[in-house]
C-alpha positions as a printed NumPy array, in Angstrom:
array([[  0.527,  -0.076,  -0.174],
       [  2.362,   2.254,   0.93 ],
       [  4.463,   1.651,  -2.084],
       [  1.4  ,   2.023,  -4.221],
       [  1.115,   5.765,  -2.856],
       [  4.638,   6.737,  -3.29 ],
       [  4.947,   5.633,  -6.775],
       [  1.138,   8.263,  -7.076],
       [  3.806,  10.858,  -5.25 ],
       [  6.342,  10.744,  -7.418],
       [  3.656,  10.759, -10.858],
       [  2.527,  13.748, -10.238],
       [  5.719,  15.684,  -9.373],
       [  6.855,  14.008, -12.256],
       [  3.421,  16.146, -14.353],
       [  4.126,  19.202, -12.048],
       [  7.735,  19.47 , -12.556],
       [  8.359,  21.536, -15.544],
       [ 11.798,  20.269, -18.191],
       [ 14.821,  21.419, -16.509],
       [ 16.36 ,  23.245, -19.814],
       [ 20.337,  23.693, -20.331],
       [ 20.503,  27.223, -19.716],
       [ 17.782,  27.564, -16.997],
       [ 19.915,  25.471, -15.113],
       [ 23.487,  27.139, -15.613],
       [ 22.299,  30.062, -14.494],
       [ 20.635,  28.574, -11.375],
       [ 24.205,  26.899, -10.972],
       [ 25.997,  30.129, -11.621],
       [ 23.759,  31.46 ,  -8.744],
       [ 24.493,  29.063,  -6.239],
       [ 28.176,  29.298,  -7.198],
       [ 28.528,  33.122,  -6.391],
       [ 26.367,  32.349,  -3.481],
       [ 28.442,  29.302,  -1.947],
       [ 31.829,  32.359,  -2.853],
       [ 30.219,  35.18 ,  -1.392],
       [ 29.478,  33.873,   2.457],
       [ 32.622,  31.117,   2.207],
       [ 34.705,  35.477,   1.591],
       [ 32.451,  37.154,   3.678],
       [ 31.761,  39.256,   1.083],
       [ 29.565,  42.821,   1.663],
       [ 26.03 ,  42.228,   1.167],
       [ 25.912,  44.602,  -1.549],
       [ 28.808,  43.647,  -3.106],
       [ 27.221,  43.196,  -7.482],
       [ 24.739,  44.87 ,  -6.218],
       [ 23.185,  47.49 ,  -8.569],
       [ 22.409,  51.021,  -8.617],
       [ 24.167,  54.229,  -7.674],
       [ 26.955,  53.477,  -7.483],
       [ 27.283,  51.991, -10.875],
       [ 27.715,  55.221, -12.601],
       [ 29.831,  56.764,  -8.995],
       [ 32.513,  53.753,  -9.082],
       [ 32.602,  52.976, -12.093],
       [ 31.888,  49.008, -11.495],
       [ 30.64 ,  48.5  , -14.322],
       [ 31.178,  44.517, -13.91 ],
       [ 27.892,  44.341, -11.586],
       [ 25.834,  45.306, -14.718],
       [ 26.524,  41.664, -15.949],
       [ 27.273,  40.391, -12.286],
       [ 23.99 ,  40.946, -10.125],
       [ 21.348,  38.841, -11.434],
       [ 23.606,  35.789, -10.376],
       [ 24.141,  38.059,  -6.889],
       [ 21.673,  37.35 ,  -3.89 ],
       [ 22.165,  37.826,  -0.284],
       [ 20.125,  34.78 ,   1.95 ],
       [ 19.536,  31.465,   0.857],
       [ 15.295,  31.42 ,   0.857],
       [ 15.735,  34.46 ,  -1.26 ],
       [ 18.499,  32.451,  -3.591],
       [ 15.856,  28.946,  -3.722],
       [ 12.198,  31.207,  -4.289],
       [ 14.652,  33.275,  -7.622],
       [ 15.784,  29.706,  -9.136],
       [ 12.668,  28.38 ,  -8.515],
       [ 11.093,  31.017, -10.24 ],
       [ 13.303,  30.281, -13.123],
       [ 12.883,  27.137, -13.928],
       [  9.045,  27.653, -13.741],
       [  8.829,  30.575, -15.775],
       [ 11.836,  30.956, -18.283],
       [ 11.528,  27.292, -19.737],
       [  9.368,  28.354, -22.125],
       [ 11.583,  31.626, -23.457],
       [ 14.969,  28.769, -24.   ],
       [ 12.619,  26.583, -25.731],
       [ 10.906,  29.285, -28.143],
       [ 14.921,  30.929, -28.632],
       [ 16.576,  28.221, -28.316],
       [ 19.824,  27.483, -24.979],
       [ 22.112,  29.59 , -26.901],
       [ 19.923,  32.982, -27.859],
       [ 18.022,  32.304, -24.672],
       [ 22.043,  33.029, -22.486],
       [ 23.096,  35.932, -24.769],
       [ 19.149,  36.793, -24.343],
       [ 19.576,  36.845, -19.763],
       [ 22.662,  39.387, -20.473],
       [ 21.239,  41.965, -22.649],
       [ 18.442,  42.601, -21.112],
       [ 20.077,  42.162, -17.295],
       [ 22.592,  44.658, -18.94 ],
       [ 19.913,  47.132, -20.244],
       [ 17.964,  47.01 , -16.968],
       [ 20.663,  47.394, -14.954],
       [ 21.979,  50.548, -16.882],
       [ 18.178,  51.957, -16.516],
       [ 17.922,  51.195, -13.206],
       [ 21.363,  52.549, -12.129],
       [ 20.301,  55.703, -13.755],
       [ 17.183,  56.003, -12.423],
       [ 18.535,  55.553,  -9.091],
       [ 21.19 ,  58.241,  -9.119],
       [ 18.292,  60.421,  -9.486],
       [ 16.364,  59.618,  -6.12 ],
       [ 17.764,  61.223,  -3.055],
       [ 18.157,  57.654,  -1.087],
       [ 20.186,  55.373,  -2.967],
       [ 18.583,  51.212,  -2.688],
       [ 20.302,  48.557,  -4.518],
       [ 18.698,  45.544,  -5.545],
       [ 20.443,  42.003,  -7.05 ],
       [ 18.991,  38.506,  -8.32 ],
       [ 16.718,  36.712, -10.773],
       [ 13.661,  37.992, -10.355],
       [ 13.833,  41.68 , -12.615],
       [ 14.881,  38.938, -15.069],
       [ 12.367,  36.189, -14.913],
       [  9.652,  39.602, -15.031],
       [ 11.436,  40.814, -18.189],
       [ 10.774,  37.137, -19.485],
       [  7.156,  36.817, -18.807],
       [  6.474,  39.69 , -20.298],
       [  7.906,  38.069, -23.46 ],
       [  6.412,  35.469, -23.88 ],
       [  2.759,  37.735, -22.86 ],
       [  3.485,  39.512, -26.178],
       [  3.787,  35.855, -28.195],
       [  1.703,  33.973, -26.067],
       [ -1.999,  32.833, -28.467],
       [ -3.247,  32.405, -24.887],
       [ -5.818,  35.584, -24.118],
       [ -6.733,  34.852, -20.759],
       [ -4.39 ,  33.138, -17.688],
       [ -5.093,  31.275, -14.343],
       [ -4.364,  31.13 , -11.237],
       [ -5.773,  29.847,  -8.078],
       [ -8.683,  30.408,  -9.819],
       [ -8.966,  34.105, -11.322],
       [ -8.961,  35.121, -14.43 ],
       [ -7.937,  37.879, -16.035],
       [ -6.301,  38.826, -18.681],
       [ -2.262,  37.446, -19.963],
       [ -0.977,  40.457, -20.827],
       [ -1.703,  41.512, -16.789],
       [  0.62 ,  38.157, -16.366],
       [  3.855,  40.549, -15.011],
       [  2.325,  42.668, -12.781],
       [  0.124,  40.182, -10.878],
       [  3.456,  38.075, -10.163],
       [  5.292,  41.622,  -9.951],
       [  2.07 ,  41.56 ,  -7.324],
       [  3.388,  38.4  ,  -5.377],
       [  6.463,  38.801,  -5.858],
       [  7.179,  41.312,  -3.894],
       [  5.108,  40.343,  -1.545],
       [  7.06 ,  36.705,  -1.559],
       [ 10.811,  36.745,  -2.29 ],
       [ 12.289,  38.954,   0.022],
       [ 15.094,  42.139,  -1.078],
       [ 12.904,  43.014,  -4.309],
       [ 12.367,  46.188,  -5.508],
       [  9.718,  47.508,  -6.774],
       [ 10.99 ,  49.73 ,  -8.653],
       [ 13.824,  47.772, -11.113],
       [ 10.992,  44.711, -11.488],
       [  8.154,  47.039, -13.076],
       [ 11.512,  48.407, -15.665],
       [ 12.251,  44.695, -16.224],
       [  8.335,  43.586, -17.259],
       [  8.981,  47.241, -19.308],
       [ 12.044,  46.476, -21.159],
       [ 10.864,  42.47 , -21.658],
       [  7.738,  44.546, -23.704],
       [ 10.439,  46.49 , -25.553],
       [ 12.366,  42.753, -26.518],
       [  8.358,  42.003, -27.364],
       [  7.949,  43.736, -29.94 ],
       [ 11.082,  43.95 , -32.138],
       [ 12.64 ,  47.202, -30.97 ],
       [ 15.857,  45.568, -29.826],
       [ 16.121,  43.871, -32.889],
       [ 19.571,  45.164, -33.364],
       [ 21.666,  44.104, -30.4  ],
       [ 19.851,  40.949, -31.453],
       [ 21.48 ,  37.662, -32.247],
       [ 20.843,  35.767, -35.472],
       [ 19.202,  32.629, -35.155],
       [ 22.137,  31.761, -37.785],
       [ 25.229,  33.226, -35.412],
       [ 23.608,  31.771, -32.82 ],
       [ 23.762,  28.019, -34.914],
       [ 27.726,  28.956, -35.331],
       [ 28.184,  29.357, -31.652],
       [ 26.387,  26.296, -30.756],
       [ 29.387,  24.554, -32.205],
       [ 32.144,  25.245, -30.174],
       [ 33.247,  23.015, -26.994],
       [ 31.457,  24.199, -23.909],
       [ 28.194,  23.744, -25.772],
       [ 28.978,  19.899, -26.907],
       [ 29.231,  19.017, -23.599],
       [ 26.7  ,  20.943, -22.338],
       [ 24.415,  18.642, -25.131],
       [ 25.618,  15.59 , -23.643],
       [ 24.594,  16.429, -19.746],
       [ 22.004,  13.789, -19.067],
       [ 18.575,  14.618, -17.295],
       [ 19.16 ,  18.171, -18.73 ],
       [ 17.402,  19.004, -22.219],
       [ 19.452,  21.029, -24.702],
       [ 17.307,  23.511, -26.991],
       [ 19.276,  24.683, -30.148],
       [ 19.084,  27.471, -32.009],
       [ 18.011,  26.512, -36.007],
       [ 13.909,  26.861, -35.52 ],
       [ 14.029,  23.154, -38.199],
       [ 16.516,  21.594, -35.682],
       [ 13.955,  23.337, -32.662],
       [ 10.849,  21.783, -33.697],
       [ 13.179,  17.664, -33.932],
       [ 13.988,  18.257, -30.252],
       [ 10.838,  19.534, -28.576],
       [  8.451,  18.287, -30.831],
       [  9.784,  13.962, -31.708],
       [  8.235,  12.351, -33.961],
       [  6.725,   9.043, -32.758],
       [  7.401,   6.018, -34.925],
       [  5.605,   3.08 , -32.933],
       [  6.242,  -0.472, -33.061],
       [  4.855,  -2.216, -36.297],
       [  1.218,  -4.71 , -34.047],
       [  1.727,  -1.675, -31.156],
       [ -1.449,  -0.09 , -31.544],
       [ -4.863,  -2.076, -33.299],
       [ -5.987,  -1.586, -36.153],
       [ -9.116,  -2.029, -37.326],
       [-10.726,  -3.779, -40.42 ],
       [-13.24 ,  -2.107, -42.12 ],
       [-16.59 ,  -3.734, -44.027],
       [-15.23 ,  -3.561, -48.312],
       [-17.668,  -1.992, -50.438],
       [-20.92 ,  -4.267, -51.046],
       [-21.205,  -6.948, -53.062],
       [-22.838, -10.008, -54.897],
       [-21.953, -12.913, -54.322],
       [-22.977, -15.122, -58.186],
       [-22.681, -18.5  , -59.147],
       [-19.517, -17.616, -61.56 ],
       [-17.266, -15.498, -58.681],
       [-16.972, -17.489, -55.604],
       [-17.063, -16.197, -52.692],
       [-14.159, -15.469, -50.485],
       [-13.04 , -13.774, -47.061],
       [-11.009, -10.897, -46.153],
       [-10.325, -10.35 , -42.536],
       [-13.519, -11.946, -41.626],
       [-15.153, -10.008, -44.014],
       [-17.267, -12.099, -46.401],
       [-17.007, -10.196, -49.895],
       [-16.83 , -11.841, -53.762],
       [-13.498, -11.721, -55.643],
       [-14.484,  -9.256, -58.033],
       [-17.796,  -6.094, -57.531],
       [-19.855,  -6.614, -61.206],
       [-23.346,  -5.341, -60.951],
       [-25.628,  -6.957, -63.537],
       [-26.222,  -5.36 , -67.271],
       [-29.381,  -2.733, -67.76 ],
       [-31.67 ,  -4.633, -69.453],
       [-30.742,  -1.39 , -71.958],
       [-27.35 ,  -2.202, -71.534],
       [-26.612,   0.905, -69.236],
       [-25.771,   1.054, -65.686],
       [-28.753,   2.458, -63.639],
       [-28.729,   3.69 , -60.254],
       [-32.014,   1.861, -60.07 ],
       [-30.44 ,  -1.299, -61.093],
       [-27.711,  -1.219, -58.439],
       [-29.445,  -0.361, -55.509],
       [-31.56 ,  -3.624, -56.536],
       [-28.123,  -5.117, -56.348],
       [-27.381,  -4.051, -53.175],
       [-31.176,  -5.365, -51.957],
       [-30.686,  -8.447, -53.326],
       [-27.367,  -8.706, -51.634],
       [-28.34 ,  -8.02 , -48.094],
       [-31.276,  -9.698, -48.19 ],
       [-34.409,  -8.58 , -50.136],
       [-36.331, -10.086, -51.982],
       [-38.436,  -8.477, -55.416],
       [-40.899,  -9.562, -56.382],
       [-41.12 ,  -9.976, -60.101],
       [-43.538,  -7.47 , -62.979],
       [-46.59 ,  -9.034, -63.448]])
């Protein structure tokens, strides 16, 4: 009994758990490594955060590293879980290489805008973490989805409002989240989704060339995770594999052939359990032509109905 319950629980968790993609997993692992280094070396909590200090001190490297920086372990776990659940569809649509480039591109743009606005504020407020990039990816997804409505906890709302709903939830649940930075992230995600950043975007052909380097070849060989190719054709083959069932794996129903007439000169045969004659030869019409009435009489005769002769 316990084994059966355990199997059912494992099946439910397997259905709920998202398909782990290579790019998303790589971002989460890098965040964990950076958090471990920060904890071991006892670095300041705002050592890689973005804010007014990016322009004041010239710490440009923070624009690319702040998404991987987390102050506390709960912040890291919540952001990592949200990334795996919400950003997998973006990686499946762009490919792993383009998704990683998109992540760094959006991170730098969001960091520049927020640092500039934070410079104008009286009180500087630093921020970090994966949450702004997650909201940007969700905003990007809502522009390309065919769904018009979203559902959350039984409540229906327009799909375009999904990033704002997640913004409210994440601001309440995830610690050290800054509202202004998250709002900027959603707006930048919409800007990218409308194609206004195509001049700095990576093309599909360029991403296909980068896939051939050694690093991405090694990532393709990781078992248990899905590496999404940059090419649209290869991406369809990876995400939508063709099903080739073995012979006899599916039941095949035999259908009755067309109604036929068994005559004395044409012996009846059996085809997969259905009796029929070898050929279908309707009787000739008295005037040498085939009419609908004669075929109808022939079919009725074949089904066992007799017709009386005209007097």
